[in-house]
Coordinates of C-alpha atoms in Angstrom, one line a residue:
X1 CA 11.6 -33.0 -12.7
X2 CA 12.4 -30.9 -9.7
X3 CA 16.1 -30.9 -10.6
X4 CA 15.3 -29.9 -14.1
X5 CA 13.2 -26.9 -12.9
X6 CA 16.0 -25.9 -10.5
X7 CA 18.5 -25.9 -13.3
X8 CA 16.1 -23.9 -15.5
X9 CA 15.5 -21.3 -12.8
X10 CA 19.2 -20.9 -12.1
X11 CA 20.1 -20.6 -15.8
X12 CA 17.1 -18.3 -16.4
X13 CA 18.4 -16.0 -13.6
X14 CA 21.8 -15.7 -15.4
X15 CA 20.0 -14.8 -18.6
X16 CA 18.0 -12.3 -16.6
X17 CA 21.1 -10.7 -15.2
X18 CA 22.6 -10.4 -18.7
X19 CA 19.3 -9.0 -19.9
X20 CA 19.4 -6.4 -17.1
X21 CA 22.9 -5.4 -18.3
X22 CA 21.5 -4.9 -21.8
X23 CA 18.6 -2.9 -20.5
X24 CA 20.6 -0.8 -18.1
X25 CA 23.2 0.3 -20.7
X26 CA 20.5 0.9 -23.3
X27 CA 18.4 3.0 -21.0
X28 CA 21.5 5.1 -20.0
X29 CA 23.4 5.4 -23.3
X30 CA 21.2 4.0 -26.1
X31 CA 23.9 1.4 -26.8
X32 CA 23.4 -2.4 -27.1
X33 CA 26.5 -4.1 -25.7
X34 CA 27.0 -7.5 -27.2
X35 CA 30.0 -8.2 -24.9
X36 CA 27.6 -8.8 -22.0
X37 CA 27.6 -12.6 -22.3
X38 CA 31.4 -12.7 -22.2
X39 CA 31.4 -11.0 -18.7
X40 CA 29.8 -14.2 -17.4
X41 CA 32.5 -16.2 -18.9
X42 CA 35.3 -13.9 -17.7
X43 CA 33.8 -13.8 -14.2
X44 CA 33.8 -17.6 -13.9
X45 CA 37.2 -18.0 -15.5
X46 CA 38.8 -15.2 -13.4
X47 CA 37.4 -16.6 -10.2
X48 CA 38.7 -20.1 -11.2
X49 CA 42.2 -18.7 -12.0
X50 CA 42.4 -16.7 -8.7
X51 CA 41.3 -19.7 -6.7
X52 CA 43.3 -22.5 -8.3
X53 CA 46.3 -20.8 -9.8
X54 CA 46.8 -17.7 -7.5
X55 CA 45.6 -19.8 -4.5
X56 CA 43.5 -17.0 -3.0
X57 CA 40.8 -17.7 -0.5
X58 CA 37.5 -18.4 -2.3
X59 CA 35.6 -15.2 -1.1
X60 CA 38.6 -13.1 -2.3
X61 CA 38.7 -15.0 -5.6
X62 CA 35.0 -14.2 -6.2
X63 CA 35.5 -10.5 -5.4
X64 CA 38.6 -10.6 -7.7
X65 CA 36.6 -12.1 -10.5
X66 CA 34.0 -9.4 -10.1
X67 CA 36.7 -6.7 -10.1
X68 CA 38.2 -8.2 -13.4
X69 CA 34.8 -8.0 -15.2
X70 CA 34.2 -4.5 -13.8
X71 CA 37.6 -3.5 -15.3
X72 CA 36.5 -5.1 -18.6
X73 CA 33.4 -2.9 -18.6
X74 CA 35.5 0.2 -18.0
X75 CA 38.1 -0.8 -20.7
X76 CA 35.2 -1.3 -23.2
X77 CA 33.7 2.1 -22.3
X78 CA 36.9 4.2 -22.4
X79 CA 38.8 2.4 -25.2
X80 CA 36.0 1.7 -27.6
X81 CA 32.5 3.0 -26.8
X82 CA 33.3 6.5 -25.5
X83 CA 35.5 7.6 -28.5
X84 CA 32.8 6.4 -30.9
X85 CA 30.1 8.0 -28.7
X86 CA 31.8 11.4 -28.8
X87 CA 32.0 11.3 -32.6
X88 CA 28.3 10.3 -32.6
X89 CA 29.1 7.3 -34.7
X90 CA 26.2 5.2 -36.1
X91 CA 24.8 2.7 -33.6
X92 CA 25.9 -0.3 -35.8
X93 CA 29.5 0.9 -35.5
X94 CA 29.4 0.9 -31.7
X95 CA 27.6 -2.4 -31.8
X96 CA 30.4 -3.9 -33.9
X97 CA 32.9 -2.5 -31.4
X98 CA 31.3 -4.4 -28.5
X99 CA 31.1 -7.6 -30.6
X100 CA 34.8 -7.4 -31.3
X101 CA 35.7 -6.7 -27.7
X102 CA 33.7 -9.7 -26.6
X103 CA 35.5 -11.9 -29.2
X104 CA 38.9 -10.6 -27.8
X105 CA 37.9 -11.6 -24.3
X106 CA 37.1 -15.1 -25.5
X107 CA 40.4 -15.4 -27.3
X108 CA 42.3 -14.3 -24.2
X109 CA 40.4 -16.8 -22.1
X110 CA 41.2 -19.6 -24.6
X111 CA 44.9 -18.7 -24.7
X112 CA 45.3 -18.4 -20.9
X113 CA 43.3 -21.3 -19.7
X114 CA 42.8 -23.5 -22.7
X115 CA 39.6 -25.0 -24.3
X116 CA 38.6 -27.4 -21.5
X117 CA 35.6 -26.5 -19.4
X118 CA 36.2 -25.6 -15.8
X119 CA 34.1 -25.5 -12.7
X120 CA 34.2 -24.1 -9.1
X121 CA 33.3 -25.4 -5.7
X122 CA 29.8 -24.5 -4.4
X123 CA 29.6 -21.3 -2.4
X124 CA 28.3 -23.2 0.6
X125 CA 29.9 -26.7 0.9
X126 CA 27.5 -29.5 1.8
X127 CA 24.4 -27.4 1.2
X128 CA 21.6 -29.4 -0.5
X129 CA 17.9 -29.0 -0.8
X130 CA 15.6 -32.0 -0.6
X131 CA 12.2 -32.2 -2.3
X132 CA 10.7 -35.6 -1.8
X133 CA 13.1 -38.0 -3.5
X134 CA 15.0 -35.2 -5.3
X135 CA 18.2 -33.8 -3.8
X136 CA 19.3 -30.5 -5.4
X137 CA 22.6 -28.7 -5.0
X138 CA 22.1 -25.6 -2.8
X139 CA 24.1 -23.5 -5.4
X140 CA 20.9 -23.3 -7.5
X141 CA 19.1 -21.6 -4.6
X142 CA 22.1 -19.3 -4.1
X143 CA 21.8 -18.2 -7.7
X144 CA 18.1 -17.5 -7.5
X145 CA 18.3 -15.6 -4.2
X146 CA 21.3 -13.5 -5.3
X147 CA 19.6 -12.6 -8.5
X148 CA 16.5 -11.4 -6.7
X149 CA 18.7 -9.3 -4.4
X150 CA 20.6 -7.8 -7.3
X151 CA 17.4 -7.0 -9.2
X152 CA 16.0 -5.3 -6.1
X153 CA 19.1 -3.2 -5.6
X154 CA 19.2 -2.1 -9.2
X155 CA 15.5 -1.3 -9.4
X156 CA 15.6 0.6 -6.1
X157 CA 18.6 2.6 -7.3
X158 CA 16.9 3.6 -10.5
X159 CA 13.7 4.5 -8.8
X160 CA 14.6 6.1 -5.6
X161 CA 18.1 7.6 -5.8
X162 CA 19.6 10.7 -7.4
X163 CA 21.9 8.5 -9.4
X164 CA 18.9 6.6 -10.7
X165 CA 17.1 9.8 -11.7
X166 CA 20.3 11.0 -13.5
X167 CA 20.5 7.7 -15.4
X168 CA 16.9 7.9 -16.4
X169 CA 17.4 11.5 -17.5
X170 CA 20.2 10.4 -19.8
X171 CA 18.0 7.7 -21.2
X172 CA 15.3 10.2 -22.0
X173 CA 17.6 12.7 -23.7
X174 CA 21.3 12.9 -23.8
X175 CA 21.4 16.6 -24.9
X176 CA 18.8 17.7 -22.4
X177 CA 20.5 15.9 -19.5
X178 CA 23.7 17.9 -20.3
X179 CA 21.7 21.1 -20.0
X180 CA 20.6 20.3 -16.5
X181 CA 24.1 19.4 -15.3
X182 CA 24.0 15.6 -15.7
X183 CA 27.1 14.1 -17.5
X184 CA 26.0 11.4 -20.0
X185 CA 29.6 10.3 -20.1
X186 CA 29.7 9.7 -16.4
X187 CA 26.4 7.9 -16.4
X188 CA 27.6 5.7 -19.3
X189 CA 30.8 4.9 -17.5
X190 CA 28.9 3.9 -14.3
X191 CA 26.4 1.7 -16.3
X192 CA 29.2 -0.1 -18.1
X193 CA 31.1 -0.7 -14.8
X194 CA 27.9 -1.9 -13.1
X195 CA 26.9 -4.3 -15.8
X196 CA 30.5 -5.7 -15.9
X197 CA 30.3 -6.3 -12.1
X198 CA 26.8 -7.9 -12.4
X199 CA 28.0 -10.2 -15.3
X200 CA 31.1 -11.2 -13.3
X201 CA 29.0 -12.0 -10.3
X202 CA 26.6 -14.1 -12.5
X203 CA 29.6 -16.0 -13.8
X204 CA 31.0 -16.7 -10.3
X205 CA 27.5 -17.9 -9.2
X206 CA 26.6 -20.2 -12.1
X207 CA 30.0 -21.8 -12.6
X208 CA 29.8 -24.0 -9.5
X209 CA 26.4 -25.3 -10.6
X210 CA 27.5 -25.8 -14.2
X211 CA 30.8 -24.9 -15.8
X212 CA 32.5 -22.2 -17.8
X213 CA 34.7 -22.3 -20.9
X214 CA 36.1 -19.8 -23.4
X215 CA 33.2 -20.2 -25.8
X216 CA 30.2 -19.9 -23.5
X217 CA 30.1 -16.1 -23.7
X218 CA 28.5 -16.1 -27.1
X219 CA 25.6 -18.3 -26.0
X220 CA 25.0 -16.4 -22.8
X221 CA 25.1 -13.1 -24.8
X222 CA 22.6 -14.3 -27.4
X223 CA 20.2 -15.9 -24.9
X224 CA 20.5 -12.9 -22.6
X225 CA 19.5 -10.6 -25.5
X226 CA 16.6 -12.8 -26.5
X227 CA 15.5 -12.7 -22.8
X228 CA 15.7 -8.9 -22.8
X229 CA 13.6 -8.6 -26.0
X230 CA 11.2 -11.3 -24.9
X231 CA 10.4 -9.7 -21.6
X232 CA 10.4 -6.1 -22.9
X233 CA 13.6 -4.4 -23.9
X234 CA 14.8 -1.7 -21.5
X235 CA 12.8 -2.8 -18.5
X236 CA 14.1 -4.5 -15.4
X237 CA 11.0 -6.4 -14.8
X238 CA 10.9 -7.6 -18.4
X239 CA 14.6 -8.7 -18.2
X240 CA 13.7 -10.9 -15.2
X241 CA 10.5 -12.3 -16.7
X242 CA 12.2 -13.0 -20.1
X243 CA 15.2 -14.7 -18.5
X244 CA 13.2 -17.0 -16.3
X245 CA 10.9 -18.0 -19.2
X246 CA 13.8 -18.6 -21.5
X247 CA 15.8 -20.6 -18.9
X248 CA 12.8 -22.9 -18.2
X249 CA 12.0 -23.4 -21.9
X250 CA 15.6 -24.2 -22.8
X251 CA 16.1 -26.8 -20.0
X252 CA 12.7 -28.5 -20.8
X253 CA 13.6 -28.6 -24.5
X254 CA 17.0 -30.0 -23.7
X255 CA 15.5 -32.6 -21.4
X256 CA 12.4 -33.8 -23.3
X257 CA 13.3 -33.0 -27.0
X258 CA 17.0 -32.4 -27.7
X259 CA 19.6 -29.9 -26.7
X260 CA 20.3 -29.3 -30.4
X261 CA 16.9 -27.6 -30.7
X262 CA 17.2 -25.2 -27.7
X263 CA 18.4 -22.2 -29.8
X264 CA 15.9 -23.0 -32.6
X265 CA 12.9 -23.1 -30.3
X266 CA 14.0 -20.0 -28.3
X267 CA 14.3 -18.0 -31.5
X268 CA 11.0 -19.3 -32.8
X269 CA 9.3 -18.4 -29.6
X270 CA 10.8 -14.9 -29.8
X271 CA 9.7 -14.4 -33.4
X272 CA 6.2 -15.7 -32.6
X273 CA 5.9 -13.3 -29.7
X274 CA 7.2 -10.3 -31.6
X275 CA 4.7 -11.0 -34.4
X276 CA 1.9 -10.6 -31.8
X277 CA 3.4 -8.3 -29.3
X278 CA 6.5 -6.4 -30.6
X279 CA 7.1 -4.6 -27.3
X280 CA 7.7 -7.9 -25.4
X281 CA 5.7 -9.4 -22.5
X282 CA 6.0 -6.4 -20.1
X283 CA 7.0 -3.6 -22.4
X284 CA 4.7 -0.8 -23.6
X285 CA 3.7 -0.2 -27.2
X286 CA 4.9 2.9 -29.0
X287 CA 1.4 4.3 -28.6
X288 CA 1.3 3.7 -24.9
X289 CA 4.8 5.2 -24.5
X290 CA 3.8 8.4 -26.1
X291 CA 0.7 9.0 -23.9

């Protein structure tokens, strides 16, 4: 049972980081980026390629994987999102652009590294945690601790720095922020680069504990989005809460019912919550937001 909970927490942390990406970009640009889940796949695959093919030292391979996903975020912003944003295209057009970009990333990964799942060595070799008779790989703890640190850095940046205030200004009003000298395009670029980096780091963290393959991006993206909405879309706290809940539910369903029902139960849980509390667990209602 302890191992099951550790897996659920680690997986939930990855969902939480993807949900943070959704929330950060939405709060800054009003855009929902459905390529988020593919950043996790690209981060894991890039780190694997740099370590096993390019033969770089493991820490350099991890940094390289993060750099690759950061570049993916920038390419998405400059090549697809920004041109559509400048034309003030309908949100569904921008959304479709992010979906297509994510599909392209999956196809490239499939062509370059094939369909077989790949894994990575643990970040700290020989590190295990013992609870009674259970022995858990230390990588799960690494994922949880790193997630908490990333969440703390992002939250502190948004709340206490000038950059955070500028991002929140863009979230409040794109036109008004331009009037006070804040560039929405610069804030958008930074948010897409930051979420790319966070997704790549999530991929490099979770791959040693599980695996990565060319098709995992879609599942991560969907569950990350469900986590964001479940916790309260657009909030950092909600992203974390939703991710942890979803990760634990998924792993318990897979263990005690069937892995075939993980998505069904996750979506059913989301629909049930939205029927009672449309703003999510930690989000504010429209009435509360307007007061």
